[in-house]
Short mmCIF file of N, CA and C in Angstrom, two decimals:
data_model
loop_
_atom_site.label_atom_id
_atom_site.label_comp_id
_atom_site.label_asym_id
_atom_site.label_seq_id
_atom_site.Cartn_x
_atom_site.Cartn_y
_atom_site.Cartn_z
N UNK A 1 -26.96 78.28 -23.17
CA UNK A 1 -27.12 77.82 -21.79
C UNK A 1 -28.32 76.99 -21.55
N UNK A 2 -29.53 77.54 -22.08
CA UNK A 2 -30.68 76.56 -22.07
C UNK A 2 -30.46 75.29 -22.55
N UNK A 3 -29.75 75.09 -23.54
CA UNK A 3 -29.44 73.69 -24.09
C UNK A 3 -28.71 72.78 -23.09
N UNK A 4 -27.71 73.41 -22.39
CA UNK A 4 -27.04 72.69 -21.36
C UNK A 4 -27.95 72.33 -20.38
N UNK A 5 -28.68 73.23 -19.89
CA UNK A 5 -29.73 72.84 -18.74
C UNK A 5 -30.62 71.82 -19.15
N UNK A 6 -31.20 72.03 -20.50
CA UNK A 6 -31.97 70.72 -20.86
C UNK A 6 -31.40 69.50 -20.85
N UNK A 7 -30.22 69.44 -21.36
CA UNK A 7 -29.28 68.14 -21.41
C UNK A 7 -29.08 67.62 -20.07
N UNK A 8 -28.82 68.51 -19.05
CA UNK A 8 -28.47 67.95 -17.62
C UNK A 8 -29.81 67.45 -17.22
N UNK A 9 -30.81 68.07 -17.42
CA UNK A 9 -32.15 67.54 -16.78
C UNK A 9 -32.70 66.24 -17.30
N UNK A 10 -32.28 66.08 -18.69
CA UNK A 10 -32.61 64.87 -19.26
C UNK A 10 -31.74 63.56 -18.73
N UNK A 11 -30.38 64.07 -18.43
CA UNK A 11 -29.29 63.12 -17.71
C UNK A 11 -29.94 62.68 -16.45
N UNK A 12 -30.35 63.82 -15.71
CA UNK A 12 -30.75 63.42 -14.13
C UNK A 12 -31.97 62.56 -14.35
N UNK A 13 -32.86 62.86 -15.18
CA UNK A 13 -34.07 62.06 -15.19
C UNK A 13 -33.76 60.56 -15.58
N UNK A 14 -32.77 60.33 -16.64
CA UNK A 14 -32.32 59.06 -17.03
C UNK A 14 -31.79 58.46 -15.90
N UNK A 15 -30.85 58.98 -15.17
CA UNK A 15 -30.20 58.27 -13.84
C UNK A 15 -31.04 57.99 -12.96
N UNK A 16 -32.25 58.82 -12.62
CA UNK A 16 -33.40 58.39 -11.65
C UNK A 16 -34.16 57.34 -12.05
N UNK A 17 -34.39 57.27 -13.49
CA UNK A 17 -35.10 56.12 -13.96
C UNK A 17 -34.21 54.84 -13.58
N UNK A 18 -32.84 54.89 -14.12
CA UNK A 18 -32.16 53.69 -13.81
C UNK A 18 -32.01 53.16 -12.48
N UNK A 19 -31.91 54.05 -11.31
CA UNK A 19 -31.80 53.83 -10.05
C UNK A 19 -33.15 53.13 -9.70
N UNK A 20 -34.35 53.67 -9.98
CA UNK A 20 -35.57 53.14 -9.85
C UNK A 20 -35.72 51.73 -10.28
N UNK A 21 -35.21 51.46 -11.52
CA UNK A 21 -35.09 50.20 -12.12
C UNK A 21 -34.41 49.06 -11.36
N UNK A 22 -33.13 49.72 -10.85
CA UNK A 22 -32.21 48.90 -10.08
C UNK A 22 -32.86 48.50 -8.69
N UNK A 23 -33.53 49.40 -8.27
CA UNK A 23 -34.12 49.22 -6.80
C UNK A 23 -35.27 48.30 -6.88
N UNK A 24 -36.08 48.40 -7.99
CA UNK A 24 -37.17 47.64 -8.20
C UNK A 24 -36.71 46.06 -8.27
N UNK A 25 -35.69 45.85 -9.17
CA UNK A 25 -35.13 44.45 -9.18
C UNK A 25 -34.58 43.91 -8.05
N UNK A 26 -33.94 44.89 -7.02
CA UNK A 26 -33.51 44.33 -5.92
C UNK A 26 -34.59 44.05 -5.03
N UNK A 27 -35.86 44.69 -4.96
CA UNK A 27 -36.81 44.36 -4.29
C UNK A 27 -37.42 43.05 -4.57
N UNK A 28 -37.60 43.00 -5.87
CA UNK A 28 -38.21 41.70 -6.51
C UNK A 28 -37.21 40.35 -6.31
N UNK A 29 -35.90 40.70 -6.01
CA UNK A 29 -35.12 39.57 -5.80
C UNK A 29 -34.67 39.25 -4.51
N UNK A 30 -35.67 38.72 -3.66
CA UNK A 30 -35.60 38.34 -2.33
C UNK A 30 -34.70 37.26 -1.95
N UNK A 31 -34.37 36.41 -3.01
CA UNK A 31 -33.47 35.07 -3.05
C UNK A 31 -32.42 35.26 -3.93
N UNK A 32 -31.18 34.86 -3.45
CA UNK A 32 -30.16 34.92 -4.64
C UNK A 32 -30.24 33.93 -5.60
N UNK A 33 -29.54 34.36 -6.94
CA UNK A 33 -29.86 33.09 -7.78
C UNK A 33 -28.65 32.17 -7.42
N UNK A 34 -28.97 30.79 -7.83
CA UNK A 34 -28.13 30.02 -7.85
C UNK A 34 -27.90 29.04 -8.94
N UNK A 35 -26.64 28.97 -9.56
CA UNK A 35 -26.57 28.50 -10.74
C UNK A 35 -26.74 26.81 -10.70
N UNK A 36 -26.50 26.36 -9.24
CA UNK A 36 -26.72 24.81 -9.03
C UNK A 36 -28.08 24.38 -8.65
N UNK A 37 -28.98 25.20 -8.86
CA UNK A 37 -30.40 24.95 -8.60
C UNK A 37 -31.30 25.44 -9.86
N UNK A 38 -32.09 24.51 -10.04
CA UNK A 38 -33.31 24.88 -11.10
C UNK A 38 -34.39 25.82 -10.56
N UNK A 39 -34.35 25.61 -9.11
CA UNK A 39 -35.71 26.26 -8.65
C UNK A 39 -35.58 27.85 -8.73
N UNK A 40 -36.84 28.36 -8.71
CA UNK A 40 -36.85 29.89 -8.87
C UNK A 40 -37.74 30.47 -7.71
N UNK A 41 -37.05 30.36 -6.36
CA UNK A 41 -37.85 30.79 -5.25
C UNK A 41 -38.33 32.48 -5.21
N UNK A 42 -37.64 33.30 -6.16
CA UNK A 42 -38.36 34.63 -6.38
C UNK A 42 -39.51 34.49 -7.03
N UNK A 43 -39.90 33.42 -7.55
CA UNK A 43 -41.20 33.29 -8.08
C UNK A 43 -42.17 32.52 -7.19
N UNK A 44 -41.87 31.29 -6.53
CA UNK A 44 -42.59 30.58 -5.80
C UNK A 44 -41.65 29.83 -4.83
N UNK A 45 -41.74 30.16 -3.66
CA UNK A 45 -40.72 29.56 -2.51
C UNK A 45 -41.58 28.68 -1.58
N UNK A 46 -40.63 27.72 -1.08
CA UNK A 46 -41.26 26.89 -0.01
C UNK A 46 -40.97 27.54 1.32
N UNK A 47 -41.96 27.59 2.19
CA UNK A 47 -41.74 28.29 3.51
C UNK A 47 -41.61 27.06 4.54
N UNK A 48 -42.50 26.05 4.25
CA UNK A 48 -42.46 24.95 5.28
C UNK A 48 -42.61 23.57 4.58
N UNK A 49 -42.01 22.69 5.09
CA UNK A 49 -41.97 21.32 4.42
C UNK A 49 -42.56 20.26 5.55
N UNK A 50 -43.53 19.33 4.99
CA UNK A 50 -43.89 18.11 5.83
C UNK A 50 -43.70 16.95 5.23
N UNK A 51 -42.91 16.23 5.96
CA UNK A 51 -42.42 14.64 5.25
C UNK A 51 -43.13 13.72 5.89
N UNK A 52 -43.68 12.84 5.13
CA UNK A 52 -44.44 11.52 5.67
C UNK A 52 -43.76 10.48 4.84
N UNK A 53 -42.52 9.87 5.40
CA UNK A 53 -41.91 8.84 4.43
C UNK A 53 -41.74 7.61 5.14
N UNK A 54 -41.67 6.35 4.35
CA UNK A 54 -41.43 5.10 4.84
C UNK A 54 -40.14 4.62 4.57
N UNK A 55 -39.29 3.99 5.55
CA UNK A 55 -38.01 3.73 5.13
C UNK A 55 -38.09 2.12 5.00
N UNK A 56 -37.66 1.76 3.58
CA UNK A 56 -37.83 0.27 3.03
C UNK A 56 -36.22 -0.07 3.06
N UNK A 57 -35.85 -0.85 3.97
CA UNK A 57 -34.40 -1.40 4.00
C UNK A 57 -34.25 -2.35 2.95
N UNK A 58 -35.20 -3.23 2.79
CA UNK A 58 -35.01 -4.17 2.01
C UNK A 58 -34.72 -3.87 0.59
N UNK A 59 -35.51 -2.80 0.03
CA UNK A 59 -35.32 -2.26 -1.22
C UNK A 59 -34.42 -0.96 -1.47
N UNK A 60 -33.98 -0.41 -0.21
CA UNK A 60 -33.11 0.70 -0.10
C UNK A 60 -33.76 1.96 -0.86
N UNK A 61 -34.98 2.13 -0.31
CA UNK A 61 -35.62 3.33 -0.87
C UNK A 61 -36.51 4.05 0.11
N UNK A 62 -36.86 5.10 0.11
CA UNK A 62 -37.81 6.01 0.94
C UNK A 62 -38.91 6.13 -0.12
N UNK A 63 -40.24 6.06 0.57
CA UNK A 63 -41.31 6.30 -0.20
C UNK A 63 -42.29 7.03 0.53
N UNK A 64 -43.07 7.95 0.00
CA UNK A 64 -44.04 8.64 0.69
C UNK A 64 -44.34 10.18 0.05
N UNK A 65 -44.62 11.03 0.93
CA UNK A 65 -44.99 12.39 0.40
C UNK A 65 -44.43 13.56 1.05
N UNK A 66 -44.36 14.45 0.32
CA UNK A 66 -43.88 15.83 0.84
C UNK A 66 -44.93 16.86 0.66
N UNK A 67 -45.05 17.60 1.75
CA UNK A 67 -46.12 18.54 1.60
C UNK A 67 -45.52 20.07 1.81
N UNK A 68 -45.62 20.89 0.79
CA UNK A 68 -44.96 22.25 0.79
C UNK A 68 -46.08 23.35 0.80
N UNK A 69 -45.72 24.17 2.04
CA UNK A 69 -46.43 25.44 2.18
C UNK A 69 -45.62 26.56 1.39
N UNK A 70 -46.49 27.18 0.68
CA UNK A 70 -45.84 27.97 -0.49
C UNK A 70 -45.98 29.73 0.01
N UNK A 71 -44.67 30.29 -0.46
CA UNK A 71 -44.56 31.75 -0.55
C UNK A 71 -44.97 32.16 -2.00
N UNK A 72 -46.04 32.57 -2.43
CA UNK A 72 -46.29 33.13 -3.69
C UNK A 72 -45.74 34.55 -3.99
N UNK A 73 -44.82 34.82 -4.86
CA UNK A 73 -44.32 35.99 -5.22
C UNK A 73 -44.69 36.20 -6.59
N UNK A 74 -44.47 35.65 -7.54
CA UNK A 74 -44.94 35.95 -8.96
C UNK A 74 -45.19 34.81 -9.79
N UNK A 75 -46.13 34.73 -10.70
CA UNK A 75 -46.35 33.47 -11.53
C UNK A 75 -46.93 32.26 -10.91
N UNK A 76 -47.07 31.35 -11.73
CA UNK A 76 -47.68 30.11 -11.12
C UNK A 76 -46.84 28.88 -11.42
N UNK A 77 -45.48 29.13 -11.74
CA UNK A 77 -44.62 28.02 -11.96
C UNK A 77 -43.73 27.63 -10.71
N UNK A 78 -44.04 26.57 -10.07
CA UNK A 78 -43.15 26.04 -8.90
C UNK A 78 -42.40 24.98 -9.31
N UNK A 79 -41.05 25.22 -8.96
CA UNK A 79 -39.95 24.33 -9.43
C UNK A 79 -39.14 23.90 -8.26
N UNK A 80 -39.03 22.44 -8.37
CA UNK A 80 -38.36 21.72 -7.46
C UNK A 80 -37.00 21.00 -8.06
N UNK A 81 -35.87 20.98 -7.45
CA UNK A 81 -34.68 20.10 -7.71
C UNK A 81 -34.92 18.66 -7.42
N UNK A 82 -34.70 17.68 -8.25
CA UNK A 82 -34.73 16.20 -8.05
C UNK A 82 -33.64 15.58 -8.76
N UNK A 83 -33.16 14.45 -8.23
CA UNK A 83 -32.20 13.60 -8.88
C UNK A 83 -32.47 12.36 -8.63
N UNK A 84 -33.01 11.48 -9.65
CA UNK A 84 -33.51 10.00 -9.76
C UNK A 84 -34.58 9.77 -8.98
N UNK A 85 -35.45 10.70 -8.72
CA UNK A 85 -36.90 10.66 -7.74
C UNK A 85 -37.93 10.16 -8.84
N UNK A 86 -38.58 9.24 -8.57
CA UNK A 86 -39.71 8.84 -9.23
C UNK A 86 -41.16 9.61 -8.79
N UNK A 87 -41.72 10.36 -9.40
CA UNK A 87 -42.81 11.09 -9.09
C UNK A 87 -44.09 10.22 -9.22
N UNK A 88 -44.94 10.04 -8.12
CA UNK A 88 -46.09 9.25 -8.42
C UNK A 88 -47.46 10.19 -8.69
N UNK A 89 -47.45 11.31 -7.95
CA UNK A 89 -48.49 12.27 -8.24
C UNK A 89 -48.18 13.60 -7.52
N UNK A 90 -48.78 14.58 -7.97
CA UNK A 90 -48.69 16.02 -7.39
C UNK A 90 -50.27 16.52 -7.41
N UNK A 91 -50.41 17.17 -6.24
CA UNK A 91 -51.81 17.67 -5.88
C UNK A 91 -51.69 18.99 -5.02
N UNK A 92 -52.78 19.63 -5.06
CA UNK A 92 -52.82 20.87 -4.06
C UNK A 92 -53.22 20.35 -2.77
N UNK A 93 -53.42 21.50 -1.83
CA UNK A 93 -53.70 21.31 -0.55
C UNK A 93 -55.17 20.50 -0.45
N UNK A 94 -56.05 20.70 -1.49
CA UNK A 94 -57.34 20.03 -1.27
C UNK A 94 -57.28 18.71 -1.95
N UNK A 95 -56.25 18.37 -2.54
CA UNK A 95 -56.20 17.02 -3.24
C UNK A 95 -56.53 16.99 -4.57
N UNK A 96 -56.68 18.16 -5.33
CA UNK A 96 -56.77 18.31 -6.57
C UNK A 96 -55.57 18.08 -7.41
N UNK A 97 -55.52 17.44 -8.43
CA UNK A 97 -54.28 17.03 -9.24
C UNK A 97 -53.88 18.35 -9.84
N UNK A 98 -52.45 18.56 -9.85
CA UNK A 98 -51.78 19.67 -10.65
C UNK A 98 -51.01 19.23 -11.62
N UNK A 99 -50.95 19.87 -12.78
CA UNK A 99 -50.17 19.39 -13.88
C UNK A 99 -48.65 19.76 -13.58
N UNK A 100 -47.86 18.75 -13.92
CA UNK A 100 -46.53 18.78 -13.68
C UNK A 100 -45.72 17.96 -14.94
N UNK A 101 -44.42 18.46 -14.97
CA UNK A 101 -43.47 17.87 -15.92
C UNK A 101 -42.01 17.79 -15.33
N UNK A 102 -41.39 16.88 -15.74
CA UNK A 102 -39.99 16.63 -15.28
C UNK A 102 -39.16 17.03 -16.57
N UNK A 103 -38.40 18.23 -16.08
CA UNK A 103 -37.27 18.59 -17.39
C UNK A 103 -36.08 17.92 -17.07
N UNK A 104 -35.43 17.37 -18.21
CA UNK A 104 -34.29 16.71 -17.88
C UNK A 104 -33.23 17.88 -17.81
N UNK A 105 -32.20 17.61 -16.97
CA UNK A 105 -31.22 18.59 -16.72
C UNK A 105 -29.88 18.21 -17.07
N UNK A 106 -28.94 17.91 -16.08
CA UNK A 106 -27.67 17.64 -16.37
C UNK A 106 -27.05 16.79 -15.08
N UNK A 107 -25.76 16.75 -14.95
CA UNK A 107 -25.24 15.94 -13.88
C UNK A 107 -25.69 16.37 -12.46
N UNK A 108 -26.30 17.35 -12.37
CA UNK A 108 -26.92 18.02 -11.09
C UNK A 108 -28.19 17.56 -10.77
N UNK A 109 -28.75 17.04 -11.79
CA UNK A 109 -30.15 16.48 -11.48
C UNK A 109 -31.21 17.16 -12.62
N UNK A 110 -32.35 16.99 -12.22
CA UNK A 110 -33.54 17.53 -13.13
C UNK A 110 -34.51 18.55 -12.40
N UNK A 111 -35.22 19.14 -13.14
CA UNK A 111 -36.33 20.15 -12.57
C UNK A 111 -37.78 19.67 -12.65
N UNK A 112 -38.31 19.69 -11.46
CA UNK A 112 -39.91 19.35 -11.60
C UNK A 112 -40.66 20.42 -11.53
N UNK A 113 -41.24 20.87 -12.84
CA UNK A 113 -42.13 21.93 -12.98
C UNK A 113 -43.44 21.69 -12.39
N UNK A 114 -44.10 22.30 -11.75
CA UNK A 114 -45.51 22.19 -11.26
C UNK A 114 -46.35 23.37 -11.50
N UNK A 115 -47.51 23.25 -12.15
CA UNK A 115 -48.23 24.42 -12.61
C UNK A 115 -49.26 24.65 -11.60
N UNK A 116 -49.20 25.85 -11.00
CA UNK A 116 -50.17 26.20 -9.86
C UNK A 116 -51.34 26.97 -10.26
N UNK A 117 -52.53 26.78 -9.45
CA UNK A 117 -53.75 27.57 -9.76
C UNK A 117 -53.18 28.87 -9.03
N UNK A 118 -54.08 29.97 -9.27
CA UNK A 118 -53.85 31.44 -8.60
C UNK A 118 -53.95 31.37 -7.24
N UNK A 119 -54.93 30.32 -6.69
CA UNK A 119 -55.14 30.31 -5.03
C UNK A 119 -54.25 29.20 -4.64
N UNK A 120 -53.38 28.32 -5.19
CA UNK A 120 -52.73 27.34 -4.42
C UNK A 120 -51.71 27.84 -3.39
N UNK A 121 -51.94 27.34 -2.37
CA UNK A 121 -50.96 27.60 -1.26
C UNK A 121 -50.15 26.40 -0.65
N UNK A 122 -50.76 25.37 -0.93
CA UNK A 122 -49.92 24.06 -0.73
C UNK A 122 -49.95 23.27 -1.77
N UNK A 123 -48.68 22.47 -1.95
CA UNK A 123 -48.68 21.51 -3.00
C UNK A 123 -48.13 20.10 -2.05
N UNK A 124 -48.78 18.96 -2.57
CA UNK A 124 -48.16 17.66 -2.06
C UNK A 124 -47.70 16.80 -3.29
N UNK A 125 -46.55 16.12 -3.06
CA UNK A 125 -45.75 15.38 -4.10
C UNK A 125 -45.42 14.11 -3.34
N UNK A 126 -46.06 13.00 -3.99
CA UNK A 126 -45.91 11.63 -3.61
C UNK A 126 -44.86 11.09 -4.43
N UNK A 127 -43.90 10.42 -3.95
CA UNK A 127 -42.75 9.88 -4.57
C UNK A 127 -41.95 8.87 -3.86
N UNK A 128 -41.03 8.21 -4.80
CA UNK A 128 -40.11 7.27 -4.08
C UNK A 128 -38.86 7.64 -4.67
N UNK A 129 -37.80 7.25 -3.90
CA UNK A 129 -36.34 7.50 -4.14
C UNK A 129 -35.74 6.31 -5.04
N UNK A 130 -34.51 6.57 -5.60
CA UNK A 130 -33.95 5.53 -6.07
C UNK A 130 -33.27 4.71 -5.45
N UNK A 131 -32.85 3.69 -5.54
CA UNK A 131 -32.25 2.65 -4.56
C UNK A 131 -30.74 3.04 -4.52
N UNK A 132 -30.32 3.90 -5.52
CA UNK A 132 -28.89 4.36 -5.43
C UNK A 132 -28.77 5.96 -5.26
N UNK A 133 -29.77 6.39 -4.52
CA UNK A 133 -29.95 7.89 -4.35
C UNK A 133 -28.50 8.24 -3.46
N UNK A 134 -27.96 9.46 -4.03
CA UNK A 134 -26.69 9.77 -3.60
C UNK A 134 -26.40 10.34 -2.16
N UNK A 135 -27.67 10.69 -1.59
CA UNK A 135 -27.72 11.29 -0.30
C UNK A 135 -27.97 10.08 0.81
N UNK A 136 -28.49 8.95 0.25
CA UNK A 136 -28.98 8.06 1.09
C UNK A 136 -27.82 6.85 1.35
N UNK A 137 -27.19 6.63 2.58
CA UNK A 137 -26.10 5.79 2.98
C UNK A 137 -26.75 4.64 3.85
N UNK A 138 -26.78 3.36 3.05
CA UNK A 138 -27.47 2.23 3.71
C UNK A 138 -26.27 1.39 4.38
N UNK A 139 -26.43 0.87 5.57
CA UNK A 139 -25.46 -0.14 5.97
C UNK A 139 -26.39 -1.53 6.48
N UNK A 140 -25.68 -2.66 6.04
CA UNK A 140 -26.27 -3.70 6.42
C UNK A 140 -26.02 -4.20 7.82
N UNK A 141 -26.76 -4.98 8.40
CA UNK A 141 -26.41 -5.16 10.01
C UNK A 141 -25.08 -5.51 10.42
N UNK A 142 -24.39 -6.36 9.41
CA UNK A 142 -23.05 -6.74 9.63
C UNK A 142 -22.10 -5.59 9.76
N UNK A 143 -22.39 -4.54 9.18
CA UNK A 143 -21.42 -3.34 9.00
C UNK A 143 -21.63 -2.23 10.17
N UNK A 144 -22.53 -2.70 11.15
CA UNK A 144 -22.69 -1.85 12.24
C UNK A 144 -22.17 -2.44 13.59
N UNK A 145 -22.09 -1.66 14.53
CA UNK A 145 -21.36 -2.08 15.81
C UNK A 145 -22.05 -3.22 16.38
N UNK A 146 -23.46 -3.16 16.59
CA UNK A 146 -24.11 -4.12 17.17
C UNK A 146 -24.52 -5.55 16.31
N UNK A 147 -24.28 -5.09 14.90
CA UNK A 147 -24.46 -6.18 14.12
C UNK A 147 -25.73 -6.95 14.07
N UNK A 148 -26.80 -6.29 14.45
CA UNK A 148 -28.24 -6.97 14.50
C UNK A 148 -29.00 -6.20 13.45
N UNK A 149 -29.01 -4.73 13.51
CA UNK A 149 -29.99 -4.02 12.74
C UNK A 149 -29.31 -3.22 11.61
N UNK A 150 -30.22 -3.07 10.39
CA UNK A 150 -29.44 -2.13 9.55
C UNK A 150 -29.47 -0.80 9.89
N UNK A 151 -28.69 0.16 9.26
CA UNK A 151 -28.60 1.41 9.67
C UNK A 151 -28.65 2.39 8.25
N UNK A 152 -29.27 3.50 8.35
CA UNK A 152 -29.29 4.58 7.21
C UNK A 152 -29.32 5.77 7.80
N UNK A 153 -28.09 6.56 7.11
CA UNK A 153 -28.06 8.04 7.45
C UNK A 153 -27.92 8.72 6.18
N UNK A 154 -28.40 10.07 6.02
CA UNK A 154 -28.58 10.77 5.07
C UNK A 154 -27.29 11.94 5.04
N UNK A 155 -26.85 12.18 3.91
CA UNK A 155 -25.76 13.39 3.69
C UNK A 155 -26.15 14.27 2.42
N UNK A 156 -26.71 15.17 2.82
CA UNK A 156 -27.30 16.30 1.80
C UNK A 156 -26.21 17.21 1.12
N UNK A 157 -25.19 17.39 1.88
CA UNK A 157 -24.22 18.51 1.25
C UNK A 157 -23.52 17.83 -0.09
N UNK A 158 -23.21 18.58 -1.09
CA UNK A 158 -23.45 19.90 -1.23
C UNK A 158 -24.88 20.19 -1.82
N UNK A 159 -25.12 19.41 -2.85
CA UNK A 159 -26.47 19.32 -3.52
C UNK A 159 -27.05 17.89 -3.55
N UNK A 160 -26.92 17.13 -2.73
CA UNK A 160 -27.40 15.83 -2.53
C UNK A 160 -28.76 15.77 -2.01
N UNK A 161 -29.27 16.47 -1.26
CA UNK A 161 -30.53 16.41 -0.73
C UNK A 161 -31.78 16.23 -1.78
N UNK A 162 -31.62 16.66 -3.05
CA UNK A 162 -32.50 16.51 -3.99
C UNK A 162 -32.63 14.98 -4.50
N UNK A 163 -31.83 14.07 -4.03
CA UNK A 163 -31.87 12.85 -4.45
C UNK A 163 -32.74 12.03 -3.52
N UNK A 164 -33.19 12.63 -2.53
CA UNK A 164 -34.15 11.92 -1.52
C UNK A 164 -35.32 12.76 -1.09
N UNK A 165 -35.43 14.14 -1.48
CA UNK A 165 -36.45 14.96 -1.39
C UNK A 165 -36.45 15.79 -2.56
N UNK A 166 -37.67 16.07 -3.29
CA UNK A 166 -37.86 17.12 -4.28
C UNK A 166 -37.77 18.39 -3.34
N UNK A 167 -36.98 19.14 -3.69
CA UNK A 167 -36.69 20.33 -2.96
C UNK A 167 -36.22 21.61 -3.58
N UNK A 168 -36.20 22.72 -3.34
CA UNK A 168 -35.56 23.90 -3.82
C UNK A 168 -34.33 23.91 -3.04
N UNK A 169 -33.27 23.15 -3.70
CA UNK A 169 -31.81 22.77 -3.06
C UNK A 169 -31.01 23.98 -3.32
N UNK A 170 -31.36 25.00 -2.57
CA UNK A 170 -30.30 26.28 -2.59
C UNK A 170 -30.15 26.86 -1.37
N UNK A 171 -28.90 27.37 -0.83
CA UNK A 171 -28.64 27.68 0.36
C UNK A 171 -29.43 29.10 0.61
N UNK A 172 -29.82 29.66 -0.47
CA UNK A 172 -30.38 30.95 -0.07
C UNK A 172 -31.75 30.86 0.44
N UNK A 173 -32.36 29.60 0.39
CA UNK A 173 -33.84 29.51 0.66
C UNK A 173 -33.79 28.45 2.12
N UNK A 174 -34.05 29.20 3.41
CA UNK A 174 -34.19 28.54 4.47
C UNK A 174 -35.54 28.25 4.85
N UNK A 175 -35.90 26.94 5.18
CA UNK A 175 -37.24 26.69 5.44
C UNK A 175 -37.40 25.88 6.82
N UNK A 176 -38.61 25.91 7.42
CA UNK A 176 -38.83 25.05 8.58
C UNK A 176 -39.49 23.72 8.05
N UNK A 177 -39.31 22.63 8.94
CA UNK A 177 -40.01 21.43 8.38
C UNK A 177 -40.53 20.48 9.67
N UNK A 178 -41.29 19.65 9.51
CA UNK A 178 -41.60 18.51 10.43
C UNK A 178 -41.63 17.28 9.73
N UNK A 179 -41.63 16.19 10.37
CA UNK A 179 -41.55 15.03 9.47
C UNK A 179 -42.09 13.75 10.33
N UNK A 180 -42.61 12.75 9.72
CA UNK A 180 -43.24 11.53 10.26
C UNK A 180 -42.31 10.54 9.54
N UNK A 181 -41.46 9.93 10.15
CA UNK A 181 -40.53 8.86 9.46
C UNK A 181 -40.91 7.35 9.93
N UNK A 182 -41.43 6.53 9.14
CA UNK A 182 -41.83 5.21 9.72
C UNK A 182 -40.83 4.19 9.37
N UNK A 183 -40.20 3.47 10.53
CA UNK A 183 -39.14 2.57 10.36
C UNK A 183 -39.69 1.19 11.11
N UNK A 184 -38.73 0.18 10.60
CA UNK A 184 -39.05 -1.17 11.30
C UNK A 184 -39.11 -0.97 12.72
N UNK A 185 -39.92 -2.05 13.30
CA UNK A 185 -40.04 -2.15 14.71
C UNK A 185 -38.58 -2.29 15.22
N UNK A 186 -38.41 -1.57 16.49
CA UNK A 186 -37.21 -1.65 16.98
C UNK A 186 -36.16 -0.71 16.60
N UNK A 187 -36.39 0.06 15.58
CA UNK A 187 -35.54 1.07 15.27
C UNK A 187 -36.06 2.37 15.39
N UNK A 188 -35.11 3.50 15.46
CA UNK A 188 -35.80 4.79 15.67
C UNK A 188 -35.09 5.89 14.72
N UNK A 189 -36.06 6.59 14.22
CA UNK A 189 -35.47 7.60 13.24
C UNK A 189 -35.41 8.76 14.03
N UNK A 190 -33.98 9.49 13.79
CA UNK A 190 -33.50 10.56 14.44
C UNK A 190 -33.37 11.57 13.44
N UNK A 191 -33.70 12.94 13.60
CA UNK A 191 -33.50 13.86 12.59
C UNK A 191 -32.85 15.35 13.24
N UNK A 192 -32.54 16.29 12.41
CA UNK A 192 -31.90 17.44 13.30
C UNK A 192 -33.18 18.24 13.84
N UNK A 193 -34.01 17.71 14.88
CA UNK A 193 -35.04 18.36 15.38
C UNK A 193 -35.34 17.62 16.97
N UNK A 194 -36.38 17.82 17.33
CA UNK A 194 -36.98 17.16 18.52
C UNK A 194 -37.35 15.91 18.09
N UNK A 195 -36.81 14.90 18.76
CA UNK A 195 -37.23 13.58 18.44
C UNK A 195 -37.83 12.74 19.40
N UNK A 196 -38.97 12.05 19.00
CA UNK A 196 -39.48 11.25 20.15
C UNK A 196 -38.65 10.16 20.63
N UNK A 197 -38.69 9.68 21.71
CA UNK A 197 -37.82 8.59 22.26
C UNK A 197 -38.48 7.02 22.32
N UNK A 198 -39.68 7.08 21.78
CA UNK A 198 -40.35 5.87 21.81
C UNK A 198 -40.29 5.08 20.59
#
């Protein structure tokens, strides 16, 4: 009888230990894993994005910088998805250069790995897009109704946003953003936000 009680106690402790491990993993996994993204938001996640971009209709590119406010969960590796984007520099919020590397991926794009300092809360990435970025759709003036000005619109679904913004391109992560988009005189940039009318 003592042997049976002893085995029962061991089994109960084992089950409790497994439940604790499962619960700990659930607590650590705030964001769902996504096989279509290289980003690891359970380690470092973007909370807010500030864009400052110039629209170049002649060369069909966007150029400027993205500033990321971060949620630090574990580790110092901040990963962004990108596709065809050329990185000029990566710095922290104080302007200090950060080490980074682009890891070649597959047809879904590449991964930008940024090494953070323990106290890094913001990261700034200066970049420009490719002239054939899949999310950027450019129209010549003659293709528009007025036939006087060019037109650009973006289509980020399903994983095309990474072709015009280095981003954690996964639906499990929702972020806020603000943007300054510089366009040629006479044109107006409109986004899914409150837009100035001047």
